[in-house]
């Protein structure tokens, strides 16, 4: 056991005591290892100042780094897009579900809808970022409305507003938002007293590539191009026809097609009310059926056929078959190589045929009543479309009387004579004289529509 005992401790060596005054410089030198002072020598005042500045500088750097870290953390928290599910591009619609939720039409919005949440599909005519928000000009056919994407806590993020302001023009979007009253009436949209505060917006279909021309250029009134200082880009006819789908989106073209459909509808409704039967005659025929008009010849299996110039023969056959009154709305083909407004190689014809009981005025009366029905219908039911066309192609309002003005042939010649044109009694009217007579009748009787009766026999 004695062999395992630790060795005896050596006596402590004592060091002579050092005076207290000599310890201070030693402590300073140890605290600042970067001191350039020789060991055992106190730093100078300049050195102490330099050390103090360095310490202050290090302290500020540490505080700055801490602040930047704090700001970065706050920024990271702010960059979390809480509205990510409220915007973006929708996947391809493959008819996987049907919510049945009502989608409104812009044209049907009224002030009674203020405060209501609505859902609708529209085209983005223009998108415009401004500061932290975005303005959208949304269009449905003839109608348009302004939409505002404004950041709002828990509803619309700044990322959503930025994204909406960059949506490509003519994209189709699905919008959900709240109807509200704008600060002042909006002049650039058809709906001026309501705007949409967007809550959700998704792109259904976007546009690849550059648009062939500006939508505004395609819709601009013709009279603006005639001004001396006009600096607009005019969309020429060839450009329109080469990009027909895009051109047809303009309000003017939308209105023209609506008016065309309205004319045929009003034509049909009136004649149906008068006992007429709608017939459908063949458009491929074995021979030309009308003299005085050129005909298109086409191959027909091993033979040949002709495109119908008119349903005249079919109408007469129907009358002979005791149909009494018939009408047809259908294509007419005429191989007339002409460049006037009165000649077309293909057009939609509105034809009618009826039995005459006693006098041809029976037919005149039906035609007159049918035309008045069309004029009144357009005036009352389609005033919006007529006004839309007039904005791009200005013209005077069409005038007609409740009871149609009927002029005899000699009365018409007398009016022309008063206007400075003296025609022989049995000479037909040229196009120029017809236009002049219409102008003189409007000035004298206040109507664009009148009947000139009792033309001389051919």
Tab-separated table of C-alpha atoms in Angstrom:
chain	number	residue	atom	x	y	z
A	1	UNK	CA	0.000	0.000	0.000
A	2	UNK	CA	2.887	2.379	0.759
A	3	UNK	CA	4.264	1.876	-2.757
A	4	UNK	CA	1.086	3.391	-4.273
A	5	UNK	CA	1.158	6.639	-2.292
A	6	UNK	CA	1.628	9.835	-4.289
A	7	UNK	CA	4.970	11.555	-4.221
A	8	UNK	CA	5.427	14.228	-1.626
A	9	UNK	CA	4.636	17.744	-2.742
A	10	UNK	CA	7.511	20.125	-3.320
A	11	UNK	CA	7.654	23.221	-1.222
A	12	UNK	CA	6.025	26.262	-2.869
A	13	UNK	CA	8.348	28.722	-4.493
A	14	UNK	CA	7.672	32.248	-3.411
A	15	UNK	CA	7.879	35.211	-5.711
A	16	UNK	CA	8.867	38.579	-4.446
A	17	UNK	CA	5.879	40.926	-4.101
A	18	UNK	CA	5.397	43.440	-6.874
A	19	UNK	CA	4.314	46.977	-6.063
A	20	UNK	CA	0.610	47.707	-6.860
A	21	UNK	CA	1.485	50.527	-9.242
A	22	UNK	CA	3.284	48.133	-11.558
A	23	UNK	CA	0.222	45.855	-12.080
A	24	UNK	CA	-1.971	48.376	-13.935
A	25	UNK	CA	0.102	48.562	-17.123
A	26	UNK	CA	0.318	44.798	-17.186
A	27	UNK	CA	-3.527	44.472	-17.073
A	28	UNK	CA	-4.035	47.010	-19.903
A	29	UNK	CA	-1.543	45.258	-22.106
A	30	UNK	CA	-3.254	41.926	-21.533
A	31	UNK	CA	-6.769	43.299	-22.259
A	32	UNK	CA	-5.786	44.699	-25.626
A	33	UNK	CA	-3.659	42.192	-27.394
A	34	UNK	CA	-3.637	44.300	-30.547
A	35	UNK	CA	-1.774	47.065	-28.810
A	36	UNK	CA	1.386	48.057	-30.594
A	37	UNK	CA	2.943	49.292	-27.417
A	38	UNK	CA	6.019	47.473	-26.159
A	39	UNK	CA	5.286	44.999	-23.398
A	40	UNK	CA	5.070	46.561	-19.997
A	41	UNK	CA	4.525	50.074	-21.377
A	42	UNK	CA	1.186	51.993	-20.910
A	43	UNK	CA	-0.739	52.910	-24.212
A	44	UNK	CA	-0.681	56.473	-25.297
A	45	UNK	CA	-3.737	58.702	-25.360
A	46	UNK	CA	-3.954	58.399	-29.150
A	47	UNK	CA	-3.848	54.652	-28.873
A	48	UNK	CA	-6.617	54.690	-26.298
A	49	UNK	CA	-8.739	56.912	-28.553
A	50	UNK	CA	-8.150	54.582	-31.498
A	51	UNK	CA	-9.143	51.599	-29.421
A	52	UNK	CA	-12.289	53.362	-28.205
A	53	UNK	CA	-13.309	54.281	-31.788
A	54	UNK	CA	-12.729	50.721	-32.938
A	55	UNK	CA	-14.874	49.389	-30.107
A	56	UNK	CA	-17.648	51.857	-30.981
A	57	UNK	CA	-17.397	50.913	-34.641
A	58	UNK	CA	-17.647	47.211	-33.816
A	59	UNK	CA	-20.651	47.913	-31.603
A	60	UNK	CA	-22.493	49.823	-34.394
A	61	UNK	CA	-21.670	47.089	-36.892
A	62	UNK	CA	-23.151	44.509	-34.563
A	63	UNK	CA	-26.269	46.614	-34.025
A	64	UNK	CA	-26.633	47.130	-37.820
A	65	UNK	CA	-26.273	43.420	-38.489
A	66	UNK	CA	-28.883	42.655	-35.864
A	67	UNK	CA	-31.254	45.235	-37.340
A	68	UNK	CA	-30.767	43.881	-40.870
A	69	UNK	CA	-31.467	40.390	-39.632
A	70	UNK	CA	-34.622	41.654	-37.971
A	71	UNK	CA	-35.730	43.456	-41.135
A	72	UNK	CA	-34.960	40.410	-43.239
A	73	UNK	CA	-37.069	38.268	-40.980
A	74	UNK	CA	-39.905	40.789	-41.119
A	75	UNK	CA	-39.588	40.974	-44.923
A	76	UNK	CA	-39.691	37.209	-45.177
A	77	UNK	CA	-42.847	37.196	-43.111
A	78	UNK	CA	-44.370	39.938	-45.279
A	79	UNK	CA	-43.495	38.083	-48.504
A	80	UNK	CA	-45.708	35.176	-47.560
A	81	UNK	CA	-48.504	35.415	-50.180
A	82	UNK	CA	-51.679	34.898	-48.191
A	83	UNK	CA	-53.794	35.351	-51.352
A	84	UNK	CA	-52.004	32.822	-53.552
A	85	UNK	CA	-55.178	30.765	-53.955
A	86	UNK	CA	-57.135	33.807	-55.165
A	87	UNK	CA	-55.317	34.337	-58.463
A	88	UNK	CA	-53.321	32.560	-61.148
A	89	UNK	CA	-53.850	30.487	-64.283
A	90	UNK	CA	-56.596	27.879	-64.236
A	91	UNK	CA	-55.879	24.380	-65.548
A	92	UNK	CA	-57.461	23.239	-68.793
A	93	UNK	CA	-61.201	22.826	-68.347
A	94	UNK	CA	-61.954	19.135	-68.806
A	95	UNK	CA	-65.523	19.265	-67.471
A	96	UNK	CA	-64.605	17.494	-64.241
A	97	UNK	CA	-67.033	19.468	-62.108
A	98	UNK	CA	-69.971	21.822	-62.348
A	99	UNK	CA	-70.549	24.163	-59.408
A	100	UNK	CA	-73.785	25.629	-60.747
A	101	UNK	CA	-72.857	29.029	-59.377
A	102	UNK	CA	-74.546	31.921	-61.192
A	103	UNK	CA	-72.381	33.970	-63.537
A	104	UNK	CA	-73.660	37.427	-64.349
A	105	UNK	CA	-73.610	39.526	-67.504
A	106	UNK	CA	-72.042	42.964	-67.226
A	107	UNK	CA	-74.948	44.485	-69.149
A	108	UNK	CA	-77.394	43.398	-66.436
A	109	UNK	CA	-75.642	45.163	-63.535
A	110	UNK	CA	-77.574	47.982	-61.888
A	111	UNK	CA	-77.099	50.178	-58.851
A	112	UNK	CA	-79.187	47.654	-56.902
A	113	UNK	CA	-76.144	45.332	-57.134
A	114	UNK	CA	-73.876	47.716	-55.199
A	115	UNK	CA	-72.319	45.759	-52.322
A	116	UNK	CA	-73.070	42.357	-53.851
A	117	UNK	CA	-70.415	39.783	-54.717
A	118	UNK	CA	-70.612	38.711	-58.369
A	119	UNK	CA	-68.860	36.163	-60.572
A	120	UNK	CA	-68.357	36.593	-64.310
A	121	UNK	CA	-66.149	35.740	-67.271
A	122	UNK	CA	-64.729	38.505	-69.457
A	123	UNK	CA	-61.889	39.547	-71.720
A	124	UNK	CA	-59.167	41.851	-70.471
A	125	UNK	CA	-59.172	44.732	-72.932
A	126	UNK	CA	-56.389	46.488	-71.008
A	127	UNK	CA	-54.541	45.939	-67.734
A	128	UNK	CA	-52.756	48.832	-66.064
A	129	UNK	CA	-50.608	48.675	-62.911
A	130	UNK	CA	-50.582	51.854	-60.844
A	131	UNK	CA	-48.589	52.232	-57.638
A	132	UNK	CA	-49.571	49.233	-55.488
A	133	UNK	CA	-52.839	48.501	-57.305
A	134	UNK	CA	-54.032	47.489	-60.765
A	135	UNK	CA	-56.860	48.652	-63.035
A	136	UNK	CA	-58.510	46.294	-65.528
A	137	UNK	CA	-60.825	47.147	-68.428
A	138	UNK	CA	-63.036	44.062	-68.735
A	139	UNK	CA	-65.276	43.412	-71.753
A	140	UNK	CA	-68.215	41.185	-72.624
A	141	UNK	CA	-69.306	41.680	-76.241
A	142	UNK	CA	-70.657	45.261	-76.366
A	143	UNK	CA	-70.364	45.923	-72.644
A	144	UNK	CA	-67.375	46.781	-70.470
A	145	UNK	CA	-66.636	47.609	-66.854
A	146	UNK	CA	-63.668	48.721	-64.771
A	147	UNK	CA	-62.178	46.392	-62.172
A	148	UNK	CA	-59.839	47.415	-59.366
A	149	UNK	CA	-57.307	45.072	-57.733
A	150	UNK	CA	-56.394	46.763	-54.448
A	151	UNK	CA	-54.250	45.096	-51.739
A	152	UNK	CA	-56.267	44.399	-48.621
A	153	UNK	CA	-55.358	42.380	-45.525
A	154	UNK	CA	-56.267	38.678	-45.765
A	155	UNK	CA	-58.042	39.217	-49.110
A	156	UNK	CA	-55.791	40.696	-51.804
A	157	UNK	CA	-51.990	40.616	-51.544
A	158	UNK	CA	-49.566	43.001	-53.213
A	159	UNK	CA	-48.315	40.042	-55.274
A	160	UNK	CA	-51.860	39.503	-56.549
A	161	UNK	CA	-52.184	43.165	-57.562
A	162	UNK	CA	-48.825	43.078	-59.347
A	163	UNK	CA	-49.765	39.887	-61.205
A	164	UNK	CA	-53.159	41.266	-62.264
A	165	UNK	CA	-51.567	44.413	-63.666
A	166	UNK	CA	-49.459	42.288	-66.008
A	167	UNK	CA	-52.249	40.150	-67.515
A	168	UNK	CA	-51.908	40.091	-71.298
A	169	UNK	CA	-54.530	42.054	-73.253
A	170	UNK	CA	-57.364	39.940	-74.713
A	171	UNK	CA	-56.876	37.187	-72.147
A	172	UNK	CA	-60.061	35.565	-70.849
A	173	UNK	CA	-60.426	35.768	-67.073
A	174	UNK	CA	-62.823	34.567	-64.401
A	175	UNK	CA	-63.452	37.360	-61.919
A	176	UNK	CA	-65.096	37.387	-58.526
A	177	UNK	CA	-65.547	40.731	-56.843
A	178	UNK	CA	-67.765	43.205	-55.077
A	179	UNK	CA	-69.786	45.844	-56.950
A	180	UNK	CA	-69.076	49.332	-55.696
A	181	UNK	CA	-69.694	52.918	-56.723
A	182	UNK	CA	-66.626	54.558	-58.315
A	183	UNK	CA	-65.307	57.878	-57.053
A	184	UNK	CA	-66.525	59.447	-60.295
A	185	UNK	CA	-68.333	58.081	-63.373
A	186	UNK	CA	-66.041	56.028	-65.592
A	187	UNK	CA	-66.000	57.370	-69.152
A	188	UNK	CA	-63.982	54.607	-70.817
A	189	UNK	CA	-66.486	51.806	-70.116
A	190	UNK	CA	-70.133	51.276	-71.010
A	191	UNK	CA	-70.964	50.683	-67.336
A	192	UNK	CA	-69.997	54.022	-65.831
A	193	UNK	CA	-71.672	53.960	-62.410
A	194	UNK	CA	-70.322	50.631	-61.109
A	195	UNK	CA	-66.845	49.168	-60.749
A	196	UNK	CA	-65.685	45.779	-59.491
A	197	UNK	CA	-63.447	45.471	-56.427
A	198	UNK	CA	-61.700	42.214	-57.284
A	199	UNK	CA	-61.424	39.462	-54.688
A	200	UNK	CA	-60.417	36.605	-57.001
A	201	UNK	CA	-59.154	36.577	-60.589
A	202	UNK	CA	-57.951	33.635	-62.647
A	203	UNK	CA	-56.842	33.422	-66.281
A	204	UNK	CA	-58.861	30.916	-68.305
A	205	UNK	CA	-57.016	31.473	-71.595
A	206	UNK	CA	-54.248	33.846	-72.546
A	207	UNK	CA	-52.793	35.170	-75.802
A	208	UNK	CA	-49.627	33.757	-77.344
A	209	UNK	CA	-47.622	36.239	-79.337
A	210	UNK	CA	-48.328	39.805	-80.326
A	211	UNK	CA	-51.787	41.097	-81.239
A	212	UNK	CA	-52.117	42.018	-84.943
A	213	UNK	CA	-53.381	45.523	-84.151
A	214	UNK	CA	-54.648	47.625	-81.298
A	215	UNK	CA	-58.223	47.073	-80.191
A	216	UNK	CA	-58.621	50.841	-79.825
A	217	UNK	CA	-57.361	51.410	-83.388
A	218	UNK	CA	-59.888	48.911	-84.717
A	219	UNK	CA	-62.729	50.665	-82.867
A	220	UNK	CA	-61.814	54.291	-83.489
A	221	UNK	CA	-64.430	56.507	-85.264
A	222	UNK	CA	-63.675	57.033	-88.933
A	223	UNK	CA	-64.040	60.807	-88.675
A	224	UNK	CA	-60.957	61.046	-86.434
A	225	UNK	CA	-58.731	59.815	-89.262
A	226	UNK	CA	-59.892	62.690	-91.467
A	227	UNK	CA	-58.487	65.396	-89.201
A	228	UNK	CA	-55.312	67.117	-90.389
A	229	UNK	CA	-53.413	66.497	-87.156
A	230	UNK	CA	-54.565	62.861	-86.859
A	231	UNK	CA	-51.731	60.541	-85.811
A	232	UNK	CA	-53.625	57.317	-85.328
A	233	UNK	CA	-52.853	53.930	-86.828
A	234	UNK	CA	-55.673	53.044	-89.208
A	235	UNK	CA	-56.481	49.359	-89.514
A	236	UNK	CA	-56.944	48.650	-93.215
A	237	UNK	CA	-59.546	46.256	-94.597
A	238	UNK	CA	-56.995	43.634	-95.665
A	239	UNK	CA	-55.525	43.604	-92.154
A	240	UNK	CA	-58.994	43.215	-90.661
A	241	UNK	CA	-59.893	40.340	-92.986
A	242	UNK	CA	-56.559	38.592	-92.403
A	243	UNK	CA	-57.257	38.734	-88.665
A	244	UNK	CA	-61.020	38.347	-88.826
A	245	UNK	CA	-61.512	36.633	-85.471
A	246	UNK	CA	-59.811	39.444	-83.574
A	247	UNK	CA	-61.585	42.116	-85.647
A	248	UNK	CA	-64.996	40.593	-84.938
A	249	UNK	CA	-64.486	41.225	-81.220
A	250	UNK	CA	-64.876	44.981	-81.642
A	251	UNK	CA	-68.159	46.409	-80.314
A	252	UNK	CA	-69.051	47.720	-83.781
A	253	UNK	CA	-68.830	44.302	-85.422
A	254	UNK	CA	-70.622	42.695	-82.514
A	255	UNK	CA	-73.427	45.239	-82.965
A	256	UNK	CA	-73.583	44.757	-86.750
A	257	UNK	CA	-74.087	41.017	-86.388
A	258	UNK	CA	-76.704	41.555	-83.693
A	259	UNK	CA	-78.589	43.997	-85.930
A	260	UNK	CA	-78.398	41.578	-88.852
A	261	UNK	CA	-79.885	38.824	-86.708
A	262	UNK	CA	-82.554	41.243	-85.467
A	263	UNK	CA	-83.633	42.131	-89.015
A	264	UNK	CA	-84.174	38.489	-89.965
A	265	UNK	CA	-85.955	37.834	-86.659
A	266	UNK	CA	-88.320	40.796	-87.092
A	267	UNK	CA	-88.884	39.837	-90.729
A	268	UNK	CA	-89.802	36.292	-89.734
A	269	UNK	CA	-91.983	37.283	-86.765
A	270	UNK	CA	-94.107	39.659	-88.810
A	271	UNK	CA	-94.636	37.300	-91.732
A	272	UNK	CA	-95.462	34.398	-89.407
A	273	UNK	CA	-98.104	36.615	-87.805
A	274	UNK	CA	-99.582	37.213	-91.275
A	275	UNK	CA	-99.937	33.542	-92.162
A	276	UNK	CA	-96.744	33.052	-94.185
A	277	UNK	CA	-94.944	29.687	-94.273
A	278	UNK	CA	-91.166	29.439	-94.114
A	279	UNK	CA	-89.744	27.341	-96.971
A	280	UNK	CA	-86.228	26.122	-97.765
A	281	UNK	CA	-85.486	25.832	-101.470
A	282	UNK	CA	-82.442	23.942	-102.845
A	283	UNK	CA	-79.281	25.934	-103.550
A	284	UNK	CA	-77.787	23.409	-105.965
A	285	UNK	CA	-79.860	23.343	-109.131
A	286	UNK	CA	-79.664	21.558	-112.446
A	287	UNK	CA	-80.050	24.727	-114.528
A	288	UNK	CA	-80.052	28.483	-114.217
A	289	UNK	CA	-83.472	29.539	-112.940
A	290	UNK	CA	-83.401	33.289	-113.491
A	291	UNK	CA	-82.610	35.209	-116.650
A	292	UNK	CA	-80.613	38.404	-116.566
A	293	UNK	CA	-78.216	37.214	-113.882
A	294	UNK	CA	-74.966	35.300	-114.249
A	295	UNK	CA	-74.693	31.955	-112.556
A	296	UNK	CA	-71.963	29.971	-110.788
A	297	UNK	CA	-71.318	26.544	-112.292
A	298	UNK	CA	-69.960	23.811	-110.016
A	299	UNK	CA	-69.085	20.145	-110.479
A	300	UNK	CA	-71.709	17.724	-109.182
A	301	UNK	CA	-70.429	14.152	-109.105
A	302	UNK	CA	-70.144	13.207	-112.813
A	303	UNK	CA	-72.196	16.169	-113.996
A	304	UNK	CA	-72.546	19.827	-113.180
A	305	UNK	CA	-74.859	22.010	-111.130
A	306	UNK	CA	-75.545	25.703	-110.589
A	307	UNK	CA	-75.736	27.743	-107.408
A	308	UNK	CA	-79.207	29.206	-106.945
A	309	UNK	CA	-79.530	32.804	-108.126
A	310	UNK	CA	-82.835	33.288	-106.327
A	311	UNK	CA	-85.632	31.280	-104.691
A	312	UNK	CA	-88.086	32.891	-107.117
A	313	UNK	CA	-88.978	29.708	-109.002
A	314	UNK	CA	-89.447	27.738	-105.788
A	315	UNK	CA	-91.705	30.453	-104.352
A	316	UNK	CA	-93.892	30.478	-107.431
A	317	UNK	CA	-94.146	26.706	-107.347
A	318	UNK	CA	-95.243	26.913	-103.691
A	319	UNK	CA	-97.971	29.430	-104.566
A	320	UNK	CA	-99.149	27.182	-107.398
A	321	UNK	CA	-99.208	24.356	-104.846
A	322	UNK	CA	-101.728	26.361	-102.760
A	323	UNK	CA	-99.344	27.469	-100.013
A	324	UNK	CA	-100.937	30.951	-100.410
A	325	UNK	CA	-98.151	32.843	-98.616
A	326	UNK	CA	-94.485	31.800	-98.320
A	327	UNK	CA	-91.175	33.366	-97.402
A	328	UNK	CA	-87.540	32.317	-97.291
A	329	UNK	CA	-84.347	33.573	-95.638
A	330	UNK	CA	-81.330	32.044	-97.340
A	331	UNK	CA	-78.156	32.524	-99.393
A	332	UNK	CA	-78.259	33.885	-102.917
A	333	UNK	CA	-75.380	33.501	-105.399
A	334	UNK	CA	-74.841	35.724	-108.428
A	335	UNK	CA	-71.760	35.653	-110.635
A	336	UNK	CA	-71.785	39.404	-111.253
A	337	UNK	CA	-68.266	40.797	-111.457
A	338	UNK	CA	-69.051	44.305	-110.251
A	339	UNK	CA	-67.689	46.759	-107.711
A	340	UNK	CA	-70.800	48.678	-106.713
A	341	UNK	CA	-72.590	48.617	-103.383
A	342	UNK	CA	-75.631	47.108	-105.106
A	343	UNK	CA	-73.959	44.000	-106.457
A	344	UNK	CA	-72.744	41.050	-104.408
A	345	UNK	CA	-71.745	37.571	-105.468
A	346	UNK	CA	-73.203	36.106	-102.261
A	347	UNK	CA	-75.715	37.559	-99.843
A	348	UNK	CA	-78.584	36.557	-97.579
A	349	UNK	CA	-81.897	37.121	-99.299
A	350	UNK	CA	-85.196	37.897	-97.591
A	351	UNK	CA	-87.892	36.813	-100.031
A	352	UNK	CA	-91.652	36.491	-99.869
A	353	UNK	CA	-94.420	35.520	-102.253
A	354	UNK	CA	-98.189	35.715	-101.832
A	355	UNK	CA	-101.441	35.295	-103.678
A	356	UNK	CA	-103.010	38.551	-104.916
A	357	UNK	CA	-106.738	38.625	-104.388
A	358	UNK	CA	-107.639	41.853	-106.228
A	359	UNK	CA	-104.811	44.380	-106.493
A	360	UNK	CA	-101.007	44.455	-106.301
A	361	UNK	CA	-101.353	47.043	-103.531
A	362	UNK	CA	-102.116	44.080	-101.278
A	363	UNK	CA	-98.455	43.099	-101.680
A	364	UNK	CA	-97.340	46.712	-101.240
A	365	UNK	CA	-99.302	46.931	-97.977
A	366	UNK	CA	-97.696	43.758	-96.623
A	367	UNK	CA	-94.211	44.931	-97.593
A	368	UNK	CA	-94.851	48.337	-96.040
A	369	UNK	CA	-96.109	46.883	-92.748
A	370	UNK	CA	-93.248	44.394	-92.638
A	371	UNK	CA	-90.619	47.125	-93.113
A	372	UNK	CA	-92.242	49.365	-90.511
A	373	UNK	CA	-92.177	46.435	-88.087
A	374	UNK	CA	-88.433	46.059	-88.677
A	375	UNK	CA	-87.764	49.810	-88.311
A	376	UNK	CA	-89.742	50.064	-85.082
A	377	UNK	CA	-88.148	46.932	-83.672
A	378	UNK	CA	-84.633	48.222	-84.338
A	379	UNK	CA	-85.523	51.607	-82.897
A	380	UNK	CA	-87.002	50.253	-79.662
A	381	UNK	CA	-85.205	46.957	-79.012
A	382	UNK	CA	-81.806	47.501	-80.593
A	383	UNK	CA	-81.116	51.192	-80.008
A	384	UNK	CA	-77.932	50.305	-78.117
A	385	UNK	CA	-76.500	48.387	-81.071
A	386	UNK	CA	-77.467	51.119	-83.537
A	387	UNK	CA	-75.771	53.705	-81.331
A	388	UNK	CA	-72.628	51.547	-81.097
A	389	UNK	CA	-72.310	51.385	-84.884
A	390	UNK	CA	-73.001	55.119	-85.178
A	391	UNK	CA	-70.085	55.921	-82.863
A	392	UNK	CA	-67.581	54.417	-85.285
A	393	UNK	CA	-69.482	55.256	-88.460
A	394	UNK	CA	-71.398	58.481	-87.705
A	395	UNK	CA	-74.616	59.069	-89.621
A	396	UNK	CA	-77.898	60.878	-89.215
A	397	UNK	CA	-80.665	58.957	-87.426
A	398	UNK	CA	-82.936	57.027	-89.762
A	399	UNK	CA	-86.317	58.743	-90.109
A	400	UNK	CA	-89.665	57.169	-90.952
A	401	UNK	CA	-93.296	58.155	-90.487
A	402	UNK	CA	-96.004	56.288	-88.604
A	403	UNK	CA	-97.961	56.253	-91.843
A	404	UNK	CA	-95.668	55.755	-94.800
A	405	UNK	CA	-95.494	58.476	-97.442
A	406	UNK	CA	-96.610	57.145	-100.838
A	407	UNK	CA	-95.708	59.070	-103.946
A	408	UNK	CA	-96.900	58.397	-107.469
A	409	UNK	CA	-94.338	58.291	-110.264
A	410	UNK	CA	-95.325	61.698	-111.569
A	411	UNK	CA	-95.128	63.189	-108.065
A	412	UNK	CA	-91.580	61.881	-107.759
A	413	UNK	CA	-90.600	63.413	-111.082
A	414	UNK	CA	-92.137	66.720	-109.984
A	415	UNK	CA	-90.008	66.742	-106.813
A	416	UNK	CA	-86.908	66.041	-108.898
A	417	UNK	CA	-87.836	68.876	-111.225
A	418	UNK	CA	-88.074	71.208	-108.236
A	419	UNK	CA	-84.573	70.045	-107.333
A	420	UNK	CA	-83.246	70.952	-110.777
A	421	UNK	CA	-83.516	67.583	-112.574
A	422	UNK	CA	-86.031	67.429	-115.397
A	423	UNK	CA	-86.562	63.850	-116.600
A	424	UNK	CA	-88.760	62.478	-119.395
A	425	UNK	CA	-91.963	60.936	-118.072
A	426	UNK	CA	-91.083	57.354	-118.970
A	427	UNK	CA	-87.345	57.369	-118.234
A	428	UNK	CA	-86.126	55.193	-115.369
A	429	UNK	CA	-84.253	56.715	-112.438
A	430	UNK	CA	-80.472	56.457	-112.319
A	431	UNK	CA	-78.692	55.742	-109.029
A	432	UNK	CA	-77.754	59.418	-108.706
A	433	UNK	CA	-81.359	60.541	-109.271
A	434	UNK	CA	-82.655	58.001	-106.742
A	435	UNK	CA	-80.259	59.407	-104.121
A	436	UNK	CA	-81.263	62.950	-104.974
A	437	UNK	CA	-84.965	62.114	-104.741
A	438	UNK	CA	-84.380	60.541	-101.314
A	439	UNK	CA	-82.595	63.681	-100.141
A	440	UNK	CA	-85.340	65.964	-101.430
A	441	UNK	CA	-88.079	63.811	-99.847
A	442	UNK	CA	-86.278	63.905	-96.480
A	443	UNK	CA	-86.020	67.696	-96.654
A	444	UNK	CA	-89.645	68.121	-97.671
A	445	UNK	CA	-91.421	65.388	-95.678
A	446	UNK	CA	-88.943	64.472	-92.910
A	447	UNK	CA	-88.627	60.810	-93.811
A	448	UNK	CA	-85.971	58.519	-95.276
A	449	UNK	CA	-88.492	55.794	-96.051
A	450	UNK	CA	-91.191	56.280	-98.641
A	451	UNK	CA	-92.884	54.340	-101.431
A	452	UNK	CA	-92.604	55.408	-105.058
A	453	UNK	CA	-95.560	53.813	-106.813
A	454	UNK	CA	-96.770	53.318	-110.386
A	455	UNK	CA	-93.446	52.949	-112.201
A	456	UNK	CA	-93.906	53.016	-116.016
A	457	UNK	CA	-94.355	49.600	-117.577
A	458	UNK	CA	-91.146	48.085	-118.903
